[in-house]
mmCIF file of C-alpha atoms in Angstrom:
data_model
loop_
_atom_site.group_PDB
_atom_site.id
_atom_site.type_symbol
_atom_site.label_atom_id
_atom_site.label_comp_id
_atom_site.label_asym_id
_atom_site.label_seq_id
_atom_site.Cartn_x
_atom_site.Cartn_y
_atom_site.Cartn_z
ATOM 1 C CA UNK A 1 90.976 -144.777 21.335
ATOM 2 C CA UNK A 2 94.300 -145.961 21.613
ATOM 3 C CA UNK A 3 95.522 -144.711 18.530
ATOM 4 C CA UNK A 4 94.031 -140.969 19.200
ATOM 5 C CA UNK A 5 95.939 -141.236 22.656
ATOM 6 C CA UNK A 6 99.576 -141.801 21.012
ATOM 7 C CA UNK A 7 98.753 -139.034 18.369
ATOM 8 C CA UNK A 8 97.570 -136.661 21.239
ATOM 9 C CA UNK A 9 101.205 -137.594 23.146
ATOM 10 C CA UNK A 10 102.989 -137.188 19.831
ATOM 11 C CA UNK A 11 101.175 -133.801 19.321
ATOM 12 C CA UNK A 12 101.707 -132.866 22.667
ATOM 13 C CA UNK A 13 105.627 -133.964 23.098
ATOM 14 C CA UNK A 14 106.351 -131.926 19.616
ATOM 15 C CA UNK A 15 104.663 -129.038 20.914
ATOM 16 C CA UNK A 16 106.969 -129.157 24.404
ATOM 17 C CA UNK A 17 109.943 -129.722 22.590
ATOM 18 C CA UNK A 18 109.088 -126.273 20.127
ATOM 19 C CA UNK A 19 108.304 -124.515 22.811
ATOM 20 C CA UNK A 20 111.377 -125.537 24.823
ATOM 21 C CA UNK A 21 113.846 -124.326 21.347
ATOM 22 C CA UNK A 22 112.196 -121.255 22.101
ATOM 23 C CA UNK A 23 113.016 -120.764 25.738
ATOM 24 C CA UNK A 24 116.449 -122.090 24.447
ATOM 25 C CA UNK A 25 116.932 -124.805 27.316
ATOM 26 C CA UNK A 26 117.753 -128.291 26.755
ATOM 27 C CA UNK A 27 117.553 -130.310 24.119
ATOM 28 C CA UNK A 28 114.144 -132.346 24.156
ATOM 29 C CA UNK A 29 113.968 -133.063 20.083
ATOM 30 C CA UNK A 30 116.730 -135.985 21.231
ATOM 31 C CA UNK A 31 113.823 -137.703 23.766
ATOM 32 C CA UNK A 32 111.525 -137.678 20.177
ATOM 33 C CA UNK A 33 111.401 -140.986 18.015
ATOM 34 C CA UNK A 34 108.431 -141.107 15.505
ATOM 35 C CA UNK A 35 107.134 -144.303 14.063
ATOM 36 C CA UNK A 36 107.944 -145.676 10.801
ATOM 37 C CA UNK A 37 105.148 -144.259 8.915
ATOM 38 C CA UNK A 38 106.174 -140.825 10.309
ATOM 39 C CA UNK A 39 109.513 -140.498 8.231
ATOM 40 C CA UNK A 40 109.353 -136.956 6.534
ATOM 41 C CA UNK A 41 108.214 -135.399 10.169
ATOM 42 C CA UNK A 42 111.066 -137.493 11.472
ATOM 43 C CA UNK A 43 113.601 -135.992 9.003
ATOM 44 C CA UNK A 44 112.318 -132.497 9.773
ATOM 45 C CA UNK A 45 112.678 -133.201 13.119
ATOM 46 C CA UNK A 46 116.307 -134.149 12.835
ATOM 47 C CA UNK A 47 116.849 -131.102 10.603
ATOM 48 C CA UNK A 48 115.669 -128.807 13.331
ATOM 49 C CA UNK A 49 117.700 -130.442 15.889
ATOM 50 C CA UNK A 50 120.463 -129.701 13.892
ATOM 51 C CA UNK A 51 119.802 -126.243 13.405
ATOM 52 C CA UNK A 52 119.255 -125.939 16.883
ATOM 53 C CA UNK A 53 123.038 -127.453 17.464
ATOM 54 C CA UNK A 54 124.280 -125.138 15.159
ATOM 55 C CA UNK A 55 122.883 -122.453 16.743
ATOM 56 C CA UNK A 56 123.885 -123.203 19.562
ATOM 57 C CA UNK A 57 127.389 -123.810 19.207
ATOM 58 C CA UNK A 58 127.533 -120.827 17.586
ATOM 59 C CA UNK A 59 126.078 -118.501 20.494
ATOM 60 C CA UNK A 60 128.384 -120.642 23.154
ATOM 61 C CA UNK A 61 131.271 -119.776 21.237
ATOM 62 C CA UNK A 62 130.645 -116.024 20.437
ATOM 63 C CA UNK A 63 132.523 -114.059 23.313
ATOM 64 C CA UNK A 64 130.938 -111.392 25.345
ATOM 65 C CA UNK A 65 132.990 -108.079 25.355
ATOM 66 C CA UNK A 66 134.393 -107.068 28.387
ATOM 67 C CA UNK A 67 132.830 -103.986 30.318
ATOM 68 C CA UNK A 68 135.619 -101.773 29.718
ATOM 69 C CA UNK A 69 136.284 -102.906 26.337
ATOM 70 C CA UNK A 70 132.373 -101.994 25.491
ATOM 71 C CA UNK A 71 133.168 -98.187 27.762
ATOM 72 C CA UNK A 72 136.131 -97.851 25.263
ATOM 73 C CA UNK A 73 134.407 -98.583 22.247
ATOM 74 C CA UNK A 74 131.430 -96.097 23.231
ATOM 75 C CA UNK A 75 134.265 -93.145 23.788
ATOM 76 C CA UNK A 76 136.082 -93.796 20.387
ATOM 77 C CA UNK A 77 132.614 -93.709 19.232
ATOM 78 C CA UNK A 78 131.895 -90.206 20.896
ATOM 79 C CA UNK A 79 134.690 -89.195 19.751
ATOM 80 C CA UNK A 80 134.269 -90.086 16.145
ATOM 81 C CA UNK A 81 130.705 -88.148 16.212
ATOM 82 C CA UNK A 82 132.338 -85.254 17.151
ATOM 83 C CA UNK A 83 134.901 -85.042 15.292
ATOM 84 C CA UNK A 84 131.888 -86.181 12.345
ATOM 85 C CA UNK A 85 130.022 -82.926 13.695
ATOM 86 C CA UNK A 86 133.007 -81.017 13.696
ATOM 87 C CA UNK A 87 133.443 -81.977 9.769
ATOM 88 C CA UNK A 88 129.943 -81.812 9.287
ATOM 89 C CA UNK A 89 129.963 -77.732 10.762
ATOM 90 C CA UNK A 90 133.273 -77.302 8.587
ATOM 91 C CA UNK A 91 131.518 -78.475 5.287
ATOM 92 C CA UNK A 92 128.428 -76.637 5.487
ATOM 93 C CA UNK A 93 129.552 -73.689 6.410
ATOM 94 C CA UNK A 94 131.752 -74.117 3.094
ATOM 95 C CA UNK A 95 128.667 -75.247 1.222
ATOM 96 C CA UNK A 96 127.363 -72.016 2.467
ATOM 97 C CA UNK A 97 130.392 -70.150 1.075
ATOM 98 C CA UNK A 98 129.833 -72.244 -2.026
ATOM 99 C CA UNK A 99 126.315 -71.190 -2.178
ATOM 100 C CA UNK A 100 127.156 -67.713 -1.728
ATOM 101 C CA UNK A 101 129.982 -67.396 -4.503
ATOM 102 C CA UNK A 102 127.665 -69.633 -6.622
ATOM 103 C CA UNK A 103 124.833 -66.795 -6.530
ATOM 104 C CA UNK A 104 127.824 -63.900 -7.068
ATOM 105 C CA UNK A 105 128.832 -65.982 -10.107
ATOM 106 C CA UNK A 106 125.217 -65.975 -11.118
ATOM 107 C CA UNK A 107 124.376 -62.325 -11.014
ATOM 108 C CA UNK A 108 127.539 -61.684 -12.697
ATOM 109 C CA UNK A 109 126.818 -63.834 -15.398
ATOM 110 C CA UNK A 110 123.832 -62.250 -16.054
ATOM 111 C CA UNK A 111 124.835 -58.793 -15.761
ATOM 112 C CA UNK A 112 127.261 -59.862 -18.226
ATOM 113 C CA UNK A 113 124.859 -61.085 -20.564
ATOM 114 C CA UNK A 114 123.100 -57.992 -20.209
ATOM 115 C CA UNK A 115 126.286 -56.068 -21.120
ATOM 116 C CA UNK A 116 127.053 -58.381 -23.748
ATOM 117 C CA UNK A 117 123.428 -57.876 -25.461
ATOM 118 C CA UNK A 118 123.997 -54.059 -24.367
ATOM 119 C CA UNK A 119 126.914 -53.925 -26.565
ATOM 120 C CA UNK A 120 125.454 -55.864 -29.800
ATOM 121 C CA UNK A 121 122.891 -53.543 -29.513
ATOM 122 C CA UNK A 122 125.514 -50.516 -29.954
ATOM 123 C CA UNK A 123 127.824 -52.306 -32.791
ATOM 124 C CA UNK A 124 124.383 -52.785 -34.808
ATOM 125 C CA UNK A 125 123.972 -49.289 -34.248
ATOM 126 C CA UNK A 126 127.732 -48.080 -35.489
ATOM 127 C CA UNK A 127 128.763 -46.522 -38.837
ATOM 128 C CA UNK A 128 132.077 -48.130 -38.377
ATOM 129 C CA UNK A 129 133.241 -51.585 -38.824
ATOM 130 C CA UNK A 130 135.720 -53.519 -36.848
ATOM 131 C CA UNK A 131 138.505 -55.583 -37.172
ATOM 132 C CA UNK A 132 140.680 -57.858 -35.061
ATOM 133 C CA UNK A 133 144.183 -59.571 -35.681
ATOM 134 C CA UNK A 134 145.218 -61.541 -32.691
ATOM 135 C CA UNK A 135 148.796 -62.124 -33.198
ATOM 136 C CA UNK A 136 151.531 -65.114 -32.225
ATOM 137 C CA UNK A 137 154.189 -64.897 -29.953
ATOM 138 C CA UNK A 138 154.371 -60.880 -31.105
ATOM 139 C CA UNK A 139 155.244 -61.298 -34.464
ATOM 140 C CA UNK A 140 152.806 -59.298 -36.649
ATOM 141 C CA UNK A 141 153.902 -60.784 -39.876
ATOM 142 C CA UNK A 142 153.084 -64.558 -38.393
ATOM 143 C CA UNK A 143 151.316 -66.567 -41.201
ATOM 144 C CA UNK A 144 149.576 -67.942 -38.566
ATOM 145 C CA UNK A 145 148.063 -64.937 -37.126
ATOM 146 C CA UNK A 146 144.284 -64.774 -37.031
ATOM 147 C CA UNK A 147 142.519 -62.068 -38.827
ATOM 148 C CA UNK A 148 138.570 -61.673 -38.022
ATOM 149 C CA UNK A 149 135.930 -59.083 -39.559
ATOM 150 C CA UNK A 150 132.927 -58.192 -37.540
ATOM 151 C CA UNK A 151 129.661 -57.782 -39.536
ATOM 152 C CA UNK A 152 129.155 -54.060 -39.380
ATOM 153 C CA UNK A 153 132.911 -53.939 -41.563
ATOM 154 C CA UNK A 154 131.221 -56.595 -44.239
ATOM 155 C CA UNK A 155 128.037 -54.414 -44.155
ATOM 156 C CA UNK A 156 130.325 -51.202 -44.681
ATOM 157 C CA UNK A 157 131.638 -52.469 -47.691
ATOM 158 C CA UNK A 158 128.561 -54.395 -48.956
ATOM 159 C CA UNK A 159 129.465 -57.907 -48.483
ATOM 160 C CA UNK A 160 127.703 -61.094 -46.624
ATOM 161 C CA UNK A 161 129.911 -63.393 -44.429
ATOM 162 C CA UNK A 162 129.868 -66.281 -47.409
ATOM 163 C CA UNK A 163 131.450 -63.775 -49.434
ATOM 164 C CA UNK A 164 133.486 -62.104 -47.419
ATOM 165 C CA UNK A 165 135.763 -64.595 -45.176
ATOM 166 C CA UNK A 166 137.896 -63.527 -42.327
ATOM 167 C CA UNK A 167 141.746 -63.915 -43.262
ATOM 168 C CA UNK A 168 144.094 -61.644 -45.388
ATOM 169 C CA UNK A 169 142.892 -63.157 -48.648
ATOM 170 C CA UNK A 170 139.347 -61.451 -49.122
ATOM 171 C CA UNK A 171 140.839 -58.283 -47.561
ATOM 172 C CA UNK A 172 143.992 -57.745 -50.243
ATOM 173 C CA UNK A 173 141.636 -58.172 -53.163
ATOM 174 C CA UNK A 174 139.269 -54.986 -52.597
ATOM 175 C CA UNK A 175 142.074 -52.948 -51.058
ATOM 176 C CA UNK A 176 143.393 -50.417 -53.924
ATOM 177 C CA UNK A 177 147.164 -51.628 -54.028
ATOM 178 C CA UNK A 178 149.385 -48.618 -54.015
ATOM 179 C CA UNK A 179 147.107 -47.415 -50.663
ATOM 180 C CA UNK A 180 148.061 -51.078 -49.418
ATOM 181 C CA UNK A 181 151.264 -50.399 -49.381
ATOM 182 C CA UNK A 182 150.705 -47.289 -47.338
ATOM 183 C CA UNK A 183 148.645 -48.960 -45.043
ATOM 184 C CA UNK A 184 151.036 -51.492 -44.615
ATOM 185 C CA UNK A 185 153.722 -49.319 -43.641
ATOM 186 C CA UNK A 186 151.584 -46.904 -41.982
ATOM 187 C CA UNK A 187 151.290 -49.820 -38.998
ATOM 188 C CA UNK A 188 154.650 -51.026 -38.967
ATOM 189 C CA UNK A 189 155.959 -47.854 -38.215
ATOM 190 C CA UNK A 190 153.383 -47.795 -35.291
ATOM 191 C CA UNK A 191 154.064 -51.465 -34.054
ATOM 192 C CA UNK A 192 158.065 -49.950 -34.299
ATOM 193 C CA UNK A 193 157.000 -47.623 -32.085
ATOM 194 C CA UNK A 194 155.829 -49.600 -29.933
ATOM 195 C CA UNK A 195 153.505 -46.930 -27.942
ATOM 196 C CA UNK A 196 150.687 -48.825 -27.228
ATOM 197 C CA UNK A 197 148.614 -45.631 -25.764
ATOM 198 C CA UNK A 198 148.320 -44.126 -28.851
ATOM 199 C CA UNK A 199 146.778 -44.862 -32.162
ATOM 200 C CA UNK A 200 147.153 -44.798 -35.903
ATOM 201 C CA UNK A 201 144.925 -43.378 -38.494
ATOM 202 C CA UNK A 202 145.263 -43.650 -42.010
ATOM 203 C CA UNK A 203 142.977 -43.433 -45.035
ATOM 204 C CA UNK A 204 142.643 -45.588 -48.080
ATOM 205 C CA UNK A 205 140.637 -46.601 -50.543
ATOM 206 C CA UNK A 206 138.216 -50.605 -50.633
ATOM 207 C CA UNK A 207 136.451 -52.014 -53.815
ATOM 208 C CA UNK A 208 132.847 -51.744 -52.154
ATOM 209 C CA UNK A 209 130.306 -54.420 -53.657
ATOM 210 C CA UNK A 210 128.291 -52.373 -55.354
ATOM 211 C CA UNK A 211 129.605 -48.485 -55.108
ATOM 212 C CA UNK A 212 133.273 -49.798 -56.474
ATOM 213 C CA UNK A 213 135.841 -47.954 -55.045
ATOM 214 C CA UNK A 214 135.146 -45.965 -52.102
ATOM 215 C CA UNK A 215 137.279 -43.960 -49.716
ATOM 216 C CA UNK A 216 137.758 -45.197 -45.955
ATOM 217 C CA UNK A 217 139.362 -44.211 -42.360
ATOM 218 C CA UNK A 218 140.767 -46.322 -40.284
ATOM 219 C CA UNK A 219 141.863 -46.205 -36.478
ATOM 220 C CA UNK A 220 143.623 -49.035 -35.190
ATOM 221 C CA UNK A 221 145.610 -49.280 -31.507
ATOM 222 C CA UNK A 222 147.421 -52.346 -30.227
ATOM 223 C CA UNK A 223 147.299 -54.275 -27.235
ATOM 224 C CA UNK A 224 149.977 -55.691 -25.472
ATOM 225 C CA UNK A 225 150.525 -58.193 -22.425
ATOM 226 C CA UNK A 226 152.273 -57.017 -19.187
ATOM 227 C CA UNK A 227 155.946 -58.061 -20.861
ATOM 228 C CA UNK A 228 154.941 -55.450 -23.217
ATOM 229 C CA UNK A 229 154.736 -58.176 -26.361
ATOM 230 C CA UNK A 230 152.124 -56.895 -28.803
ATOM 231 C CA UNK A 231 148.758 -59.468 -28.791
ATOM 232 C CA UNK A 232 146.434 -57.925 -30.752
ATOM 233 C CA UNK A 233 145.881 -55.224 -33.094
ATOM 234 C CA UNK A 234 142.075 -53.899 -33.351
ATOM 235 C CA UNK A 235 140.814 -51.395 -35.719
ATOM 236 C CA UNK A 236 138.033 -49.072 -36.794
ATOM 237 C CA UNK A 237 136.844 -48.432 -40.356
ATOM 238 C CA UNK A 238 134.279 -46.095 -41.262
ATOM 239 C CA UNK A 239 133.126 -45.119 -44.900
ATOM 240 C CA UNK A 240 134.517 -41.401 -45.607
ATOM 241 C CA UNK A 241 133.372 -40.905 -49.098
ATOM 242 C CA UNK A 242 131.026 -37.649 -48.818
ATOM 243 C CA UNK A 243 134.152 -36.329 -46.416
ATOM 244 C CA UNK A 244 136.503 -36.696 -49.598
ATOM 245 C CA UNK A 245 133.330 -35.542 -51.985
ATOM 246 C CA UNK A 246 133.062 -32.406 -49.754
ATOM 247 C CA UNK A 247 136.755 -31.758 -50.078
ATOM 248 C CA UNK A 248 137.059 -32.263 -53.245
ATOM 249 C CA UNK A 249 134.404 -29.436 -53.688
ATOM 250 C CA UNK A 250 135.610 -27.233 -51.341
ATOM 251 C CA UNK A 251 139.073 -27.949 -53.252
ATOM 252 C CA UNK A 252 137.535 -26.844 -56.302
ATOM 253 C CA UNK A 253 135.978 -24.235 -54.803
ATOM 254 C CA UNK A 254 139.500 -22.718 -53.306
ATOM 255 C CA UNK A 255 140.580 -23.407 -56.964
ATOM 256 C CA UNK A 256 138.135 -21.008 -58.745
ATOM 257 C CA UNK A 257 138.326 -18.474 -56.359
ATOM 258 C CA UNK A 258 142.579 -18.025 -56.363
ATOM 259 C CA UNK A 259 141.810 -18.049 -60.119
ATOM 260 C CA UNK A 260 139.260 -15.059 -59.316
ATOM 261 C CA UNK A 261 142.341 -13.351 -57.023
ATOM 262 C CA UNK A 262 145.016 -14.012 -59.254
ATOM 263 C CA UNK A 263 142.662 -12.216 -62.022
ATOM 264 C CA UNK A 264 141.731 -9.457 -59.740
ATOM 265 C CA UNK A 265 145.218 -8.987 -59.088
ATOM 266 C CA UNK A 266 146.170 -8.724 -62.342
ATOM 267 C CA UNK A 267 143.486 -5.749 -62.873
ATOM 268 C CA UNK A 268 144.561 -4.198 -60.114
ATOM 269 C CA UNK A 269 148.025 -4.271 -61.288
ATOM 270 C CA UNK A 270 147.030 -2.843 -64.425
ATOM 271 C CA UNK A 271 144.927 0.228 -62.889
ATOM 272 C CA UNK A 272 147.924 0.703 -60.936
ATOM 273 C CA UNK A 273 150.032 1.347 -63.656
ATOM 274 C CA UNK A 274 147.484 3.565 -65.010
ATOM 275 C CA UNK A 275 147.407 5.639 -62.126
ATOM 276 C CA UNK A 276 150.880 5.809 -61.995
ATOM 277 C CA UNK A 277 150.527 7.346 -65.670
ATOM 278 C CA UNK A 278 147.911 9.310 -65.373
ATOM 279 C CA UNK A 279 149.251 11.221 -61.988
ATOM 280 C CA UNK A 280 152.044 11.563 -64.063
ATOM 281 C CA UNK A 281 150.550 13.007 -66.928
ATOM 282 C CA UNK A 282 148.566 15.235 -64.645
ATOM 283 C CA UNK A 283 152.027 16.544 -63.640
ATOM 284 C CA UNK A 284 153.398 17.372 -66.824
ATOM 285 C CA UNK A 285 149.974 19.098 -67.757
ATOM 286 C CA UNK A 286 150.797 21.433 -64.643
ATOM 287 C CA UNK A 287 154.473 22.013 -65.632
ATOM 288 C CA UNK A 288 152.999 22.890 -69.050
ATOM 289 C CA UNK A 289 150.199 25.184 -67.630
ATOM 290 C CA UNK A 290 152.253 27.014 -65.456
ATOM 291 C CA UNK A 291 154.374 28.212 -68.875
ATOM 292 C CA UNK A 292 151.153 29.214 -70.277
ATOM 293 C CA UNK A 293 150.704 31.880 -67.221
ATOM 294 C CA UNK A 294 147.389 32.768 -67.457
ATOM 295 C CA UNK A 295 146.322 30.928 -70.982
ATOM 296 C CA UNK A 296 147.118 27.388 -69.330
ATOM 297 C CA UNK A 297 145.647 28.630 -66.162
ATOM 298 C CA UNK A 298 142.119 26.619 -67.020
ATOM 299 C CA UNK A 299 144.415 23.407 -68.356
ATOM 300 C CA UNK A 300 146.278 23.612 -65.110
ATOM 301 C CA UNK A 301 143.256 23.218 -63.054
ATOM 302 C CA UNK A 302 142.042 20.190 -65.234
ATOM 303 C CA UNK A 303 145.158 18.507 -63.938
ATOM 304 C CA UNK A 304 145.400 19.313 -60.445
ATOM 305 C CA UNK A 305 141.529 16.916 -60.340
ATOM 306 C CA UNK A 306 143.254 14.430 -62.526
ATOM 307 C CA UNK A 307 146.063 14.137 -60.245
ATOM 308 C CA UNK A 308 143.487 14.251 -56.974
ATOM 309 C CA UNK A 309 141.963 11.220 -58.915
ATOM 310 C CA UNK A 310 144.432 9.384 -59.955
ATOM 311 C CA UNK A 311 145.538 9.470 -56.095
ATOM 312 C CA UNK A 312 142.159 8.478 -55.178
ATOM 313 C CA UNK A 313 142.101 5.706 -57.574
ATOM 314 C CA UNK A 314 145.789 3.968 -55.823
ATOM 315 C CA UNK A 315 144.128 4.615 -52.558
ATOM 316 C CA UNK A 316 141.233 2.199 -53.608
ATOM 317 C CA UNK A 317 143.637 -0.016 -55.640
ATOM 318 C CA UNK A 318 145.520 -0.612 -52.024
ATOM 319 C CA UNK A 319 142.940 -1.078 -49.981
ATOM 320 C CA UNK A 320 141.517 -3.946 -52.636
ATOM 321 C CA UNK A 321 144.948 -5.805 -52.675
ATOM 322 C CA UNK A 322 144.945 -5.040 -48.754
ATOM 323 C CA UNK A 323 142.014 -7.264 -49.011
ATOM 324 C CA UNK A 324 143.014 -10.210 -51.014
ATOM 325 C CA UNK A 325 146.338 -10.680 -49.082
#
């Protein structure tokens, strides 16, 4: 009985002391002294009494702020929320902006797109093919210039992109050299010139893949910056074979018919000077009838019709060479 008496106190004096730590007055864990056997509850005992020390030193020595020291702090902190609010207003209403320019940049992205696909569409539908030399610090003769061929100009002259490289190289080896040379000149006198509103044209002829040589047009213009320093030249070449064919013909054509005038001419010539003859036998006839009297009177009648022909006859000769002039 005695023994369950001291552990009750024990039990009981612990319990106090807890509950004292936790209504933070005192410090009862100093009254507390366990027996022997009791060692480990002893140490943790004196471990919490330490602790509790600790604490409280701490919380003696922490200062209190002063009331107007806390009002102060709670403006500058009023102030700092509205001036955060202020910046907060300020950046979403850029966001906004943002937001705004972000869905302009996004319609006219794809309406470029669409323009972009618009205008593949139309090169795949072109006869012509293009070119473009983009050219250094305005010097067209820069060996660093870059020359480029768009697909339409390899399809115009039969050849894939493996075979047919941008650059100058591929280019000078299909181009018939003596209209090379005209070609070549052809654009520096336009680059001397230096009117960038206008264009050149000039034809020539290009080794084509599989039709050998064929005859082409070209239009080229070139493109300068606002100092007026040429940047680029861009051309247009387009396949005028049948145009050349049909001249050629209609050449020919012209050919045979001033050979047909110049024959015609000759004829008439010729009956010319056989009117002029025969009117002017028909005169001599009527000299010679009238000395006859009334013998030659028949003979002189006969040559007053051949002289009505013969005048009929240079009227029709005129009028044909009236014709052909």
């Amino acid at each position: 009985m005695w023994f369950d008496r001291k552990r009750q106190e024990l039990c009981n004096g612990i319990a106090h002391s807890i509950h004292s730590i936790l209504a933070g007055s005192g410090n009862p864990l100093l009254e507390i002294r366990l027996p022997v056997q009791h060692t480990e509850l002893q140490h943790a005992l004196d471990q919490l009494q330490k602790k509790w020390h600790e604490l409280s030193g701490h919380a003696e020595r922490r200062p209190l702020p002063a009331t107007s020291d806390v009002a102060e702090a709670t403006e500058d902190l009023r102030n700092r929320l509205e001036k955060a609010k202020e910046k907060y207003s300020t950046i979403s209403a850029r966001l906004g902006e943002a937001k705004q320019k972000i869905e302009h940049y996004t319609l006219e992205l794809d309406r470029f797109k669409t323009e972009e696909s618009v205008w593949e569409l139309v090169k795949q539908t072109l006869t012509e093919g293009c070119w473009e030399l983009r050219i250094i610090d305005g010097d067209h003769n820069h060996p660093e210039n870059e020359l480029r061929w768009s697909s339409q100009f390899r399809a115009l002259i039969g050849y894939s992109t493996d075979e047919f490289s941008d650059g100058w190289n591929t280019y000078t080896n299909i181009v018939n050299p003596d209209d090379f040379k005209k070609l070549m000149a052809t654009i520096d006198e336009y680059i001397y010139k230096a009117d960038w509103s206008s264009a050149y044209v000039v034809e020539y002829r290009m080794q084509h893949k599989i039709k050998g040589e064929t005859w082409f047009r070209e239009r080229g213009r070139g493109f300068a910056d606002s100092s007026g320093r040429l940047q680029r030249l861009i051309g247009a070449v387009r396949d005028v074979s049948d145009e050349k064919l049909a001249q050629t013909m209609h050449e020919r054509e012209i050919a045979v018919i001033q050979e047909k005038h110049d024959q015609i001419v000759h004829v008439i010539d010729t009956i010319k000077s056989i009117v002029d003859q025969t009117n002017l036998l028909a005169v001599n006839a009527a000299i010679e009838a009238a000395r006859a009297g009334d013998v030659g009177r028949g003979f002189s009648v006969i040559a007053s019709e051949v002289k009505m022909l013969a005048g009929r006859t240079r009227e029709a000769t005129q009028k044909i060479q009236h014709m052909l002039t």
